[in-house]
Amino acid sequence: MARRCGLFPTILSVPNLTPDSCRSGCQGAGHAYAGVQYGYLCRCGNSYGKYTKVSDEECNALCVGDRAQKCGGFWRSAVFTTGKWDLQDKQLFCGTRSSQEKKHNKG
């Protein structure tokens, strides 16, 4: 089940989360981008414009589905394309929402 929230408006329930399982779920839901966060959260959307790039080292949370992989971090999302719209399937960046967005959305 999906719920709406924040900049990537759709949050998917993805058991055994990895970047690939999140990308696959987001693609199946019709989204162009996927973001993994906190090691267990999968977010989807069709833009990522409000995310600010930060150091890749800040996306340091281990994925619950494969602890050898990283799935974002605290207030950090590893952002990927899903393959929709002929975009390459790859990680774009590690990013965070602006401080204004954090204050406005709280979550």
Coordinates of N, CA and C in Angstrom, one line a residue:
M1 N 0.8 -1.2 0.0 CA 0.0 0.0 0.0 C 0.9 1.2 0.0
A2 N 0.5 2.3 -0.7 CA 1.2 3.5 -0.8 C 0.5 4.6 0.0
R3 N 1.3 5.5 0.5 CA 0.7 6.7 1.1 C 1.4 8.0 0.6
R4 N 0.8 9.1 0.6 CA 1.4 10.3 0.1 C 2.0 11.2 1.2
C5 N 3.2 11.7 0.9 CA 4.0 12.5 1.8 C 5.2 13.1 1.2
G6 N 5.5 14.4 1.6 CA 6.8 15.0 1.2 C 7.0 15.2 -0.2
L7 N 8.3 15.3 -0.6 CA 8.7 15.6 -1.9 C 8.6 14.5 -2.9
F8 N 9.0 13.3 -2.5 CA 8.6 12.1 -3.3 C 7.3 11.7 -2.7
P9 N 6.2 12.0 -3.3 CA 4.9 11.9 -2.7 C 4.4 10.5 -2.3
T10 N 4.9 9.5 -2.9 CA 4.4 8.2 -2.7 C 5.4 7.4 -1.9
I11 N 4.9 6.8 -0.8 CA 5.8 5.9 0.0 C 5.2 4.5 -0.2
L12 N 6.1 3.6 -0.6 CA 5.7 2.2 -0.9 C 6.2 1.3 0.3
S13 N 5.4 0.3 0.6 CA 5.8 -0.7 1.5 C 6.5 -1.8 0.7
V14 N 7.8 -1.9 0.9 CA 8.7 -2.8 0.1 C 9.4 -3.7 1.1
P15 N 9.0 -5.0 1.2 CA 9.6 -5.9 2.1 C 11.1 -6.1 1.7
N16 N 12.0 -6.3 2.6 CA 13.4 -6.6 2.3 C 14.0 -5.5 1.3
L17 N 13.8 -4.3 1.7 CA 14.2 -3.1 0.9 C 15.7 -3.2 0.5
T18 N 15.9 -2.9 -0.8 CA 17.2 -2.7 -1.4 C 16.9 -1.5 -2.4
P19 N 17.9 -0.9 -3.0 CA 17.7 0.1 -4.0 C 17.0 -0.5 -5.2
D20 N 17.3 -1.7 -5.6 CA 16.7 -2.4 -6.7 C 15.2 -2.7 -6.5
S21 N 14.9 -3.1 -5.3 CA 13.5 -3.5 -5.0 C 12.6 -2.2 -4.9
C22 N 13.2 -1.1 -4.4 CA 12.5 0.2 -4.4 C 12.3 0.7 -5.8
R23 N 13.4 0.7 -6.6 CA 13.3 1.1 -8.0 C 12.2 0.3 -8.8
S24 N 12.2 -0.9 -8.6 CA 11.2 -1.8 -9.2 C 9.8 -1.5 -8.8
G25 N 9.6 -1.3 -7.5 CA 8.3 -0.9 -7.0 C 7.8 0.4 -7.5
C26 N 8.7 1.4 -7.5 CA 8.3 2.7 -8.0 C 8.1 2.7 -9.5
Q27 N 8.8 1.9 -10.3 CA 8.6 1.8 -11.7 C 7.2 1.2 -11.9
G28 N 6.9 0.1 -11.2 CA 5.6 -0.5 -11.3 C 4.5 0.4 -11.0
A29 N 4.7 1.3 -10.1 CA 3.7 2.3 -9.7 C 3.6 3.5 -10.7
G30 N 4.5 3.5 -11.7 CA 4.4 4.5 -12.7 C 5.3 5.7 -12.5
H31 N 6.3 5.6 -11.6 CA 7.1 6.8 -11.2 C 8.4 6.8 -11.9
A32 N 9.0 7.9 -12.1 CA 10.3 8.1 -12.8 C 11.5 8.0 -11.8
Y33 N 11.3 8.3 -10.6 CA 12.4 8.3 -9.6 C 12.0 7.5 -8.3
A34 N 13.0 7.0 -7.7 CA 12.9 6.3 -6.5 C 13.9 6.8 -5.5
G35 N 13.6 6.9 -4.2 CA 14.5 7.3 -3.2 C 14.4 6.3 -2.0
V36 N 15.5 5.8 -1.6 CA 15.6 5.0 -0.4 C 16.1 5.9 0.8
Q37 N 15.5 5.7 2.0 CA 15.8 6.5 3.1 C 15.8 5.7 4.4
Y38 N 16.6 6.0 5.3 CA 16.7 5.4 6.7 C 17.0 3.9 6.7
G39 N 17.3 3.3 5.5 CA 17.5 1.9 5.4 C 16.3 1.0 5.2
Y40 N 15.1 1.6 5.4 CA 13.9 0.8 5.3 C 12.7 1.5 4.6
L41 N 12.9 2.7 4.1 CA 11.8 3.5 3.5 C 12.0 3.7 2.0
C42 N 11.0 3.4 1.2 CA 11.0 3.6 -0.2 C 10.0 4.7 -0.6
R43 N 10.5 5.7 -1.3 CA 9.7 6.8 -1.7 C 9.8 6.9 -3.3
C44 N 8.7 7.3 -3.9 CA 8.6 7.5 -5.3 C 8.1 8.8 -5.8
G45 N 8.5 9.3 -6.9 CA 7.9 10.5 -7.5 C 8.4 10.7 -8.9
N46 N 7.9 11.7 -9.5 CA 8.3 12.0 -10.9 C 9.2 13.2 -11.1
S47 N 9.7 13.7 -9.9 CA 10.7 14.8 -9.9 C 11.5 14.7 -8.6
Y48 N 12.6 15.3 -8.6 CA 13.4 15.3 -7.3 C 14.0 16.7 -7.2
G49 N 13.4 17.7 -7.8 CA 14.0 19.1 -7.9 C 14.2 19.7 -6.5
K50 N 13.6 19.4 -5.5 CA 13.7 20.0 -4.2 C 14.8 19.4 -3.3
Y51 N 15.4 18.3 -3.8 CA 16.5 17.7 -3.1 C 17.8 18.4 -3.4
T52 N 18.7 18.6 -2.4 CA 20.0 19.2 -2.5 C 21.0 18.1 -2.4
K53 N 22.0 18.0 -3.3 CA 23.0 17.0 -3.3 C 23.9 17.2 -2.1
V54 N 24.2 16.1 -1.4 CA 25.2 16.1 -0.3 C 26.2 15.0 -0.6
S55 N 27.2 14.8 0.2 CA 28.2 13.8 0.1 C 27.6 12.4 0.1
D56 N 28.0 11.6 -0.8 CA 27.5 10.2 -0.8 C 27.8 9.5 0.5
E57 N 28.8 9.9 1.3 CA 29.0 9.3 2.6 C 27.9 9.5 3.6
E58 N 27.1 10.5 3.3 CA 25.9 10.8 4.2 C 24.8 9.8 4.0
C59 N 24.8 9.1 2.9 CA 23.8 8.0 2.7 C 24.4 6.7 3.2
N60 N 24.4 6.5 4.5 CA 25.1 5.4 5.1 C 24.3 4.4 5.9
A61 N 23.0 4.5 5.7 CA 22.1 3.5 6.4 C 22.1 2.2 5.6
L62 N 22.3 1.1 6.3 CA 22.3 -0.2 5.7 C 20.9 -0.6 5.3
C63 N 20.7 -1.2 4.2 CA 19.4 -1.7 3.7 C 18.9 -2.9 4.5
V64 N 17.6 -2.9 4.9 CA 17.1 -4.0 5.6 C 17.1 -5.3 4.8
G65 N 17.0 -5.2 3.5 CA 16.9 -6.3 2.6 C 18.3 -6.9 2.2
D66 N 19.4 -6.1 2.4 CA 20.7 -6.5 2.1 C 21.7 -5.6 2.8
R67 N 22.2 -6.0 3.9 CA 23.0 -5.1 4.8 C 24.4 -4.8 4.2
A68 N 24.6 -5.3 3.0 CA 25.9 -5.0 2.3 C 25.6 -3.7 1.4
Q69 N 24.4 -3.3 1.3 CA 24.1 -2.1 0.4 C 23.6 -1.0 1.3
K70 N 23.7 0.2 0.8 CA 23.3 1.4 1.5 C 22.0 1.9 1.0
C71 N 21.1 2.3 1.9 CA 19.8 2.8 1.5 C 19.5 4.2 2.2
G72 N 20.1 5.2 1.7 CA 19.9 6.5 2.3 C 20.5 6.7 3.6
G73 N 19.9 7.5 4.5 CA 20.4 7.8 5.8 C 19.3 8.6 6.5
F74 N 19.8 9.2 7.6 CA 18.9 10.1 8.4 C 18.7 11.4 7.7
W75 N 17.5 11.7 7.3 CA 17.2 12.9 6.5 C 17.9 12.9 5.2
R76 N 18.3 11.7 4.7 CA 19.1 11.6 3.4 C 18.4 10.5 2.6
S77 N 18.2 10.8 1.3 CA 17.7 9.8 0.3 C 18.7 9.6 -0.7
A78 N 18.9 8.3 -1.0 CA 19.7 7.9 -2.2 C 18.7 7.9 -3.4
V79 N 18.9 8.7 -4.4 CA 17.9 9.0 -5.4 C 18.3 8.2 -6.7
F80 N 17.4 7.5 -7.3 CA 17.6 6.6 -8.4 C 16.6 6.9 -9.5
T81 N 16.9 6.7 -10.8 CA 16.0 6.6 -11.8 C 15.3 5.2 -11.8
T82 N 14.1 5.1 -12.3 CA 13.5 3.8 -12.4 C 13.5 3.2 -13.8
G83 N 13.9 3.9 -14.8 CA 13.8 3.4 -16.1 C 12.7 3.9 -16.9
K84 N 11.7 4.5 -16.2 CA 10.5 5.1 -16.9 C 11.0 6.3 -17.7
W85 N 10.5 6.6 -18.8 CA 10.8 7.8 -19.7 C 12.2 7.6 -20.2
D86 N 12.7 6.4 -20.4 CA 14.0 6.1 -21.0 C 15.2 6.7 -20.2
L87 N 15.0 7.0 -18.9 CA 16.1 7.4 -18.1 C 17.0 6.3 -17.8
Q88 N 18.3 6.5 -17.6 CA 19.2 5.4 -17.2 C 18.8 4.9 -15.8
D89 N 19.0 3.6 -15.6 CA 18.8 3.0 -14.3 C 20.1 3.2 -13.5
K90 N 20.2 4.2 -12.7 CA 21.4 4.4 -11.9 C 21.1 5.3 -10.7
Q91 N 22.0 5.3 -9.8 CA 21.9 6.3 -8.7 C 22.3 7.6 -9.2
L92 N 21.4 8.6 -8.9 CA 21.7 10.0 -9.3 C 22.6 10.7 -8.3
F93 N 22.1 10.6 -7.0 CA 22.9 11.3 -5.9 C 22.3 10.9 -4.6
C94 N 23.1 11.3 -3.6 CA 22.6 11.3 -2.2 C 22.1 12.7 -1.9
G95 N 20.9 12.9 -1.4 CA 20.4 14.2 -1.2 C 19.5 14.4 0.0
T96 N 19.3 15.6 0.4 CA 18.4 15.9 1.5 C 17.5 17.1 1.1
R97 N 16.3 17.1 1.7 CA 15.4 18.2 1.5 C 16.0 19.5 2.1
S98 N 15.6 20.6 1.6 CA 16.0 21.9 2.1 C 15.5 22.0 3.6
S99 N 16.2 22.9 4.4 CA 15.7 23.0 5.7 C 14.3 23.6 5.8
Q100 N 13.9 24.5 4.8 CA 12.6 25.0 4.8 C 11.6 23.9 4.6
E101 N 11.9 22.9 3.7 CA 10.9 21.8 3.5 C 10.8 21.0 4.7
K102 N 11.9 20.7 5.4 CA 11.9 19.9 6.6 C 10.9 20.5 7.7
K103 N 11.1 21.9 7.8 CA 10.2 22.6 8.8 C 8.8 22.5 8.4
H104 N 8.5 22.6 7.1 CA 7.1 22.7 6.6 C 6.4 21.3 6.7
N105 N 7.2 20.2 6.3 CA 6.6 18.9 6.2 C 6.7 18.0 7.4
K106 N 7.7 18.3 8.2 CA 8.0 17.4 9.4 C 7.9 15.9 9.1
G107 N 8.8 15.4 8.2 CA 8.7 14.0 8.0 C 9.2 13.5 6.7

